[in-house]
Tab-separated table of C-alpha atoms and ligand atoms in Angstrom:
chain	number	residue	atom	x	y	z
A	649	MET	CA	-0.146	0.074	0.159
A	650	LYS	CA	2.640	2.216	1.109
A	651	ARG	CA	4.627	1.948	-2.121
A	652	ILE	CA	2.076	2.485	-4.104
A	653	SER	CA	1.367	5.656	-2.606
A	654	THR	CA	4.946	6.304	-3.089
A	655	THR	CA	4.584	5.673	-6.575
A	656	ALA	CA	1.929	7.510	-7.158
A	657	ALA	CA	3.221	11.011	-5.194
A	658	LEU	CA	6.498	10.634	-7.482
A	659	LEU	CA	3.799	10.712	-10.395
A	660	LEU	CA	2.074	13.594	-9.729
A	661	THR	CA	5.246	15.459	-8.511
A	662	THR	CA	6.776	14.221	-12.026
A	663	ILE	CA	3.185	15.497	-13.901
A	664	ALA	CA	3.441	18.328	-11.653
A	665	ILE	CA	7.338	19.412	-12.793
A	666	VAL	CA	6.485	19.232	-16.479
A	667	TRP	CA	3.095	21.277	-16.257
A	668	SER	CA	4.560	23.980	-14.521
A	669	SER	CA	7.838	24.150	-17.095
A	670	THR	CA	5.199	24.207	-19.788
A	671	VAL	CA	3.852	27.218	-18.180
A	672	CYS	CA	6.947	29.572	-18.332
A	673	LEU	CA	7.442	28.873	-21.271
A	674	HIS	CA	4.229	30.131	-22.698
A	675	SER	CA	5.007	33.097	-20.138
A	676	GLN	CA	7.982	33.952	-22.127
A	677	GLU	CA	6.520	33.910	-25.281
A	678	PRO	CA	7.288	37.058	-26.817
A	679	VAL	CA	4.489	40.366	-26.720
A	680	LYS	CA	2.793	39.311	-29.883
A	681	GLU	CA	1.545	36.714	-27.530
A	682	GLN	CA	-1.013	40.143	-26.455
A	683	THR	CA	-2.840	40.393	-30.388
A	684	MET	CA	-6.353	39.067	-30.059
A	685	ASN	CA	-7.725	36.070	-29.459
A	686	GLN	CA	-10.033	35.327	-31.912
A	687	ASP	CA	-11.575	31.824	-29.945
A	688	THR	CA	-14.327	34.453	-28.399
A	689	GLU	CA	-16.064	31.748	-27.307
A	690	ALA	CA	-13.673	30.662	-24.511
A	691	ILE	CA	-14.240	34.430	-22.637
A	692	SER	CA	-16.197	34.907	-19.850
A	693	THR	CA	-17.910	38.017	-20.327
A	694	PRO	CA	-18.253	40.033	-17.347
A	695	GLY	CA	-21.746	40.892	-15.588
A	696	ALA	CA	-22.324	44.537	-17.194
A	697	GLY	CA	-23.607	45.489	-13.644
A	698	ASP	CA	-19.738	46.260	-12.598
A	699	LEU	CA	-19.092	48.502	-15.962
A	700	THR	CA	-19.279	52.217	-15.679
A	701	ILE	CA	-17.954	54.873	-18.123
A	702	LYS	CA	-17.469	57.988	-16.685
A	703	VAL	CA	-17.288	61.553	-19.206
A	704	VAL	CA	-14.182	62.770	-17.858
A	705	PHE	CA	-13.470	65.679	-20.394
A	706	ASP	CA	-15.822	66.997	-23.393
A	707	ASN	CA	-16.771	70.254	-24.823
A	708	ASN	CA	-20.591	69.261	-24.624
A	709	PRO	CA	-21.797	70.101	-20.656
A	710	TYR	CA	-24.008	67.222	-18.760
A	711	MET	CA	-26.864	68.710	-17.121
A	712	GLU	CA	-28.723	66.269	-15.137
A	713	GLY	CA	-31.699	67.950	-13.558
A	714	PRO	CA	-32.839	72.114	-13.119
A	715	ALA	CA	-29.181	74.282	-13.441
A	716	CYS	CA	-29.031	76.125	-10.086
A	717	PRO	CA	-26.413	77.656	-8.268
A	718	GLU	CA	-25.981	74.309	-5.920
A	719	SER	CA	-25.753	71.953	-9.020
A	720	MET	CA	-23.679	74.514	-11.558
A	721	ALA	CA	-20.674	74.304	-8.339
A	722	GLY	CA	-19.832	70.733	-8.546
A	723	ARG	CA	-20.070	70.760	-12.750
A	724	LEU	CA	-17.283	69.324	-14.464
A	725	GLY	CA	-15.404	72.365	-17.103
A	726	THR	CA	-15.823	71.749	-20.683
A	727	ALA	CA	-12.973	72.059	-23.397
A	728	TRP	CA	-12.866	70.842	-26.435
A	729	GLY	CA	-12.019	66.967	-26.503
A	730	PHE	CA	-12.304	63.771	-24.975
A	731	SER	CA	-11.478	61.699	-22.552
A	732	ALA	CA	-13.597	58.589	-20.878
A	733	LEU	CA	-12.739	55.991	-17.555
A	734	ILE	CA	-13.810	52.296	-17.663
A	735	THR	CA	-14.010	50.889	-14.196
A	736	GLY	CA	-15.255	47.411	-13.326
A	737	THR	CA	-12.952	46.031	-15.614
A	738	ASP	CA	-10.041	43.737	-14.633
A	739	LYS	CA	-7.843	46.972	-15.425
A	740	THR	CA	-9.052	50.614	-14.836
A	741	ILE	CA	-8.792	52.418	-18.320
A	742	LEU	CA	-8.533	55.882	-19.438
A	743	PHE	CA	-9.686	56.231	-22.596
A	744	ASP	CA	-7.793	59.410	-24.455
A	745	THR	CA	-7.188	62.595	-21.730
A	746	GLY	CA	-8.898	65.543	-23.266
A	747	GLY	CA	-7.686	68.773	-24.564
A	748	ASP	CA	-5.818	70.481	-21.402
A	749	GLY	CA	-4.454	68.574	-18.251
A	750	SER	CA	-4.872	71.154	-15.577
A	751	LEU	CA	-9.347	70.772	-16.657
A	752	LEU	CA	-8.676	66.838	-16.533
A	753	LEU	CA	-7.028	66.726	-13.699
A	754	SER	CA	-9.652	68.956	-11.887
A	755	ASN	CA	-12.713	67.129	-13.376
A	756	MET	CA	-11.417	64.098	-12.499
A	757	LYS	CA	-11.211	65.409	-8.510
A	758	LYS	CA	-14.466	66.587	-9.054
A	759	LEU	CA	-15.420	62.874	-10.053
A	760	ALA	CA	-13.535	61.584	-6.917
A	761	ILE	CA	-11.092	59.477	-9.341
A	762	GLU	CA	-8.133	58.839	-8.023
A	763	PRO	CA	-5.096	58.729	-11.229
A	764	ASN	CA	-3.367	56.146	-9.161
A	765	SER	CA	-6.403	54.038	-9.328
A	766	ILE	CA	-5.685	53.777	-13.166
A	767	ASP	CA	-3.685	50.954	-15.041
A	768	VAL	CA	-4.162	51.657	-18.612
A	769	VAL	CA	-4.027	54.721	-20.832
A	770	VAL	CA	-5.248	53.980	-24.163
A	771	LEU	CA	-4.851	56.935	-27.074
A	772	SER	CA	-7.672	57.171	-29.658
A	773	HIS	CA	-5.450	59.007	-32.109
A	774	ILE	CA	-2.491	61.826	-31.794
A	775	HIS	CA	-4.255	65.318	-32.052
A	776	GLY	CA	-4.184	67.709	-29.247
A	777	ASP	CA	-8.147	67.502	-28.192
A	778	HIS	CA	-6.968	63.609	-27.267
A	779	THR	CA	-3.132	63.534	-25.620
A	780	GLY	CA	-3.455	67.051	-24.373
A	781	GLY	CA	-3.909	65.926	-20.991
A	782	LEU	CA	-1.433	63.001	-20.664
A	783	ASN	CA	1.683	64.733	-19.331
A	784	SER	CA	0.071	66.369	-16.622
A	785	PHE	CA	-1.851	62.825	-16.197
A	786	LEU	CA	1.758	61.000	-16.134
A	787	GLU	CA	3.149	63.074	-13.448
A	788	LYS	CA	0.225	62.296	-11.536
A	789	ASN	CA	0.271	58.913	-12.230
A	790	PRO	CA	3.454	57.145	-14.289
A	791	SER	CA	2.756	53.615	-13.102
A	792	VAL	CA	0.683	53.018	-16.850
A	793	SER	CA	0.650	51.133	-19.681
A	794	VAL	CA	0.083	53.624	-22.446
A	795	TYR	CA	-1.695	52.296	-25.260
A	796	LEU	CA	-1.388	54.010	-28.399
A	797	PRO	CA	-1.144	53.868	-32.519
A	798	GLU	CA	2.132	52.249	-33.552
A	799	SER	CA	2.139	55.503	-36.129
A	800	PHE	CA	3.070	58.066	-33.626
A	801	PRO	CA	5.859	59.836	-33.700
A	802	LYS	CA	9.165	58.607	-31.897
A	803	LYS	CA	9.373	61.858	-30.037
A	804	PHE	CA	5.810	61.274	-28.379
A	805	LYS	CA	7.097	57.292	-27.396
A	806	ALA	CA	9.599	58.858	-26.137
A	807	ASN	CA	8.279	61.220	-23.771
A	808	VAL	CA	5.827	59.004	-22.385
A	809	GLN	CA	8.601	56.665	-21.316
A	810	LYS	CA	10.609	59.303	-19.713
A	811	TYR	CA	8.191	59.470	-17.264
A	812	GLY	CA	8.470	56.180	-17.069
A	813	ALA	CA	5.638	54.426	-18.302
A	814	GLN	CA	5.812	51.785	-20.310
A	815	VAL	CA	4.124	52.376	-24.097
A	816	VAL	CA	2.388	49.791	-25.986
A	817	ASP	CA	2.242	49.927	-29.979
A	818	VAL	CA	-0.777	49.195	-31.200
A	819	ASN	CA	-1.109	48.005	-34.761
A	820	GLN	CA	-3.570	45.018	-34.892
A	821	PRO	CA	-5.748	44.599	-32.735
A	822	LEU	CA	-5.477	43.337	-29.399
A	823	ASP	CA	-6.720	42.363	-25.530
A	824	ILE	CA	-5.790	45.002	-23.254
A	825	CYS	CA	-7.454	43.052	-20.313
A	826	GLU	CA	-10.464	40.472	-20.205
A	827	ASN	CA	-13.526	41.259	-22.217
A	828	VAL	CA	-11.742	44.687	-23.649
A	829	TYR	CA	-9.974	45.419	-26.660
A	830	SER	CA	-8.254	47.597	-29.497
A	831	THR	CA	-9.840	47.632	-32.944
A	832	GLY	CA	-6.185	48.421	-33.976
A	833	GLN	CA	-4.784	51.088	-35.740
A	834	LEU	CA	-7.142	51.971	-38.536
A	835	GLY	CA	-7.588	54.828	-41.166
A	836	ILE	CA	-5.289	56.608	-44.013
A	837	LEU	CA	-4.471	59.861	-42.833
A	838	ILE	CA	-5.504	59.584	-39.398
A	839	LYS	CA	-4.570	56.549	-37.889
A	840	GLU	CA	-6.941	55.970	-35.019
A	841	GLN	CA	-7.746	53.141	-32.864
A	842	ALA	CA	-11.152	52.246	-30.650
A	843	LEU	CA	-12.015	50.663	-27.661
A	844	ILE	CA	-14.007	47.716	-27.440
A	845	ILE	CA	-15.777	46.235	-24.545
A	846	ARG	CA	-17.465	42.763	-24.367
A	847	THR	CA	-20.391	42.338	-22.100
A	848	ASN	CA	-23.231	39.841	-21.051
A	849	ALA	CA	-25.231	42.063	-23.146
A	850	GLY	CA	-23.026	42.713	-26.191
A	851	LEU	CA	-20.452	45.542	-27.361
A	852	VAL	CA	-19.376	48.579	-26.009
A	853	VAL	CA	-17.814	50.270	-29.064
A	854	ILE	CA	-15.796	53.681	-27.604
A	855	THR	CA	-14.337	56.095	-30.205
A	856	GLY	CA	-12.329	59.103	-30.046
A	857	CYS	CA	-12.951	61.332	-33.264
A	858	ALA	CA	-13.755	58.076	-35.418
A	859	HIS	CA	-11.618	59.543	-37.805
A	860	PRO	CA	-11.409	56.363	-40.176
A	861	GLY	CA	-14.998	56.607	-40.513
A	862	ILE	CA	-17.608	55.669	-37.476
A	863	VAL	CA	-19.325	52.988	-39.438
A	864	LYS	CA	-16.245	51.317	-40.571
A	865	ILE	CA	-14.900	51.254	-36.719
A	866	VAL	CA	-18.423	49.448	-35.716
A	867	ASN	CA	-17.916	47.153	-38.422
A	868	THR	CA	-14.538	46.339	-37.365
A	869	ALA	CA	-15.968	45.755	-34.036
A	870	LYS	CA	-18.733	43.677	-35.158
A	871	GLU	CA	-15.959	41.377	-37.112
A	872	LEU	CA	-13.318	41.039	-34.743
A	873	ILE	CA	-15.792	39.914	-32.159
A	874	LYS	CA	-18.985	38.212	-33.181
A	875	ASP	CA	-21.399	39.610	-30.977
A	876	ASP	CA	-24.634	42.168	-30.765
A	877	ILE	CA	-23.197	45.527	-30.656
A	878	LEU	CA	-25.473	47.256	-27.153
A	879	MET	CA	-23.877	51.147	-27.776
A	880	VAL	CA	-21.614	52.823	-29.444
A	881	MET	CA	-20.526	55.918	-27.683
A	882	GLY	CA	-17.627	59.278	-28.303
A	883	GLY	CA	-17.014	61.226	-30.817
A	884	PHE	CA	-18.966	60.540	-34.148
A	885	HIS	CA	-17.210	63.230	-36.596
A	886	LEU	CA	-20.088	64.403	-38.004
A	887	GLU	CA	-19.543	68.029	-36.958
A	888	TRP	CA	-19.888	69.665	-40.807
A	889	ALA	CA	-21.142	66.207	-42.064
A	890	THR	CA	-24.604	66.615	-44.213
A	891	ARG	CA	-28.326	65.487	-43.065
A	892	GLY	CA	-27.901	63.043	-45.548
A	893	LYS	CA	-25.048	61.357	-44.884
A	894	ILE	CA	-26.441	61.473	-40.944
A	895	GLU	CA	-28.913	59.630	-42.218
A	896	LYS	CA	-27.298	57.355	-43.704
A	897	ILE	CA	-24.997	56.576	-41.001
A	898	ILE	CA	-28.321	55.965	-38.885
A	899	SER	CA	-29.483	53.758	-40.932
A	900	ALA	CA	-26.036	51.615	-41.368
A	901	PHE	CA	-26.298	51.939	-36.949
A	902	LYS	CA	-29.580	50.233	-37.707
A	903	GLN	CA	-28.326	47.426	-40.052
A	904	TYR	CA	-25.863	46.384	-37.630
A	905	GLY	CA	-28.418	46.182	-34.163
A	906	VAL	CA	-26.784	48.944	-32.403
A	907	ARG	CA	-29.160	49.218	-29.929
A	908	TYR	CA	-28.017	52.673	-28.112
A	909	VAL	CA	-25.866	55.507	-29.052
A	910	ALA	CA	-23.954	58.002	-27.139
A	911	PRO	CA	-22.802	60.636	-29.308
A	912	CYS	CA	-20.776	63.622	-27.623
A	913	HIS	CA	-17.212	65.442	-28.898
A	914	CYS	CA	-16.881	66.265	-32.398
A	915	SER	CA	-20.286	64.286	-33.448
A	916	GLY	CA	-21.697	67.988	-33.980
A	917	GLU	CA	-25.400	69.301	-32.385
A	918	LYS	CA	-27.006	68.138	-36.296
A	919	ALA	CA	-26.359	64.208	-35.305
A	920	ARG	CA	-26.730	64.432	-32.023
A	921	SER	CA	-30.433	65.306	-32.654
A	922	LEU	CA	-30.939	63.083	-35.701
A	923	PHE	CA	-29.604	60.175	-33.430
A	924	GLU	CA	-32.204	61.371	-30.547
A	925	LYS	CA	-34.866	61.509	-33.101
A	926	HIS	CA	-33.902	57.751	-34.658
A	927	PHE	CA	-32.980	56.548	-31.463
A	928	GLY	CA	-35.727	57.481	-29.215
A	929	LYS	CA	-35.252	56.595	-25.381
A	930	ASN	CA	-32.259	54.332	-26.742
A	931	TYR	CA	-30.424	57.884	-27.260
A	932	ILE	CA	-28.278	58.971	-24.315
A	933	ASN	CA	-27.678	62.101	-23.593
A	934	ILE	CA	-24.043	62.764	-22.573
A	935	GLY	CA	-21.397	65.707	-21.592
A	936	ALA	CA	-18.888	65.998	-19.104
A	937	GLY	CA	-19.588	63.983	-15.819
A	938	LYS	CA	-22.076	61.987	-17.061
A	939	THR	CA	-21.678	58.208	-15.445
A	940	ILE	CA	-23.134	55.007	-17.928
A	941	ILE	CA	-24.038	52.253	-16.152
A	942	LEU	CA	-23.911	49.316	-18.404
A	943	ALA	CA	-26.643	47.822	-16.089
A	944	ASP	CA	-28.653	49.980	-16.830
A	945	LEU	CA	-28.637	49.271	-20.441
A	946	GLN	CA	-30.014	45.694	-20.548
B	1975	ZN	ZN1	-8.957	64.376	-34.122
B	1976	ZN	ZN1	-11.331	65.071	-31.157
C-alpha cells in the first residue's frame, strides 16, 4: 500500500514539474502573444452590472436636472476634447486624456477619481484634444501602460517613457485585458484605434474622433468579435456632415443592430439631434460628468 502511494506521489510530482515548465515556456513567449484571441467562445463575459463609463472631459456640458447655483458648483469644466474612464473591468482604463491637463485633473477630482487608480491609458489618435492631458496625468501617475497607435511619432513615445510609463504600440487588434480590446490602428491619413468592451449584453464601442469613419469602426468591432452591439459612444466626427450623410450612418447603425447611441465631442449638434430622433429612449445624452452604468442598458 505504502509503495503504491509513494509511486503515485512520484508520478504526481513529475506531472507537476512538466506542467509548470510548460507554463514557464508560455510566459516567456514574445509580446506578440497579446494579439487578439479570436476564439471569443472561450472568453467569459463580465456581468455588465460592474461596468461604468464616466465622461471625464468633453466639450458638451452634461446637465442632470434643472440648472441651479448648487448644481453648477460641482459641475465639470468643458473644453474641446474627449476623455472617458472605464471601471469594473480587470484594469481601470482612461480612454483619451482631453485637450487640457489641468482641466482633466480638476474634472477627475470633482468626480473623485484618484489618478493612481488607473492602470491603463489608451490614446485613440494623435490630435491634441485627445492627448493634451497626458503629461499632466503622467506627472500624477506614471505607473501605467499607454496603448497608442504604432504610427505615433518616436518623440511622443520617448516622452511617455521619460515619465516611466510603458508604451504599448498598437497595430493589429489586441486584448488590453479580459473583455477589453483595441480595434487596432485603422484609417489612412489619421490613424486611430477604438476601444471595444465585451459585456454579457453585447459590445460597447468607444471612439475618440472616429476619423477612419464611425461605420467602419462599428463594422470592425462586429467583425472582430461576433456579438451584438450594445452601445456606440464618443466622438462620431459628424460636426460638418450633411443631414443626408448622417441619416445614412443612422440607417447603417440600425442594420448593425446598434441598440444604444451616445454621441458626444465632435459628433455635432445636428447629428446628436438626428440620432436622438431615430433612437428615441435609446439615445443617451452625454457630456462631461455623465456616468453610464452598463447594467442600466440591459
Ligand atoms: Zn481628431
Ligand atoms: Zn477630437
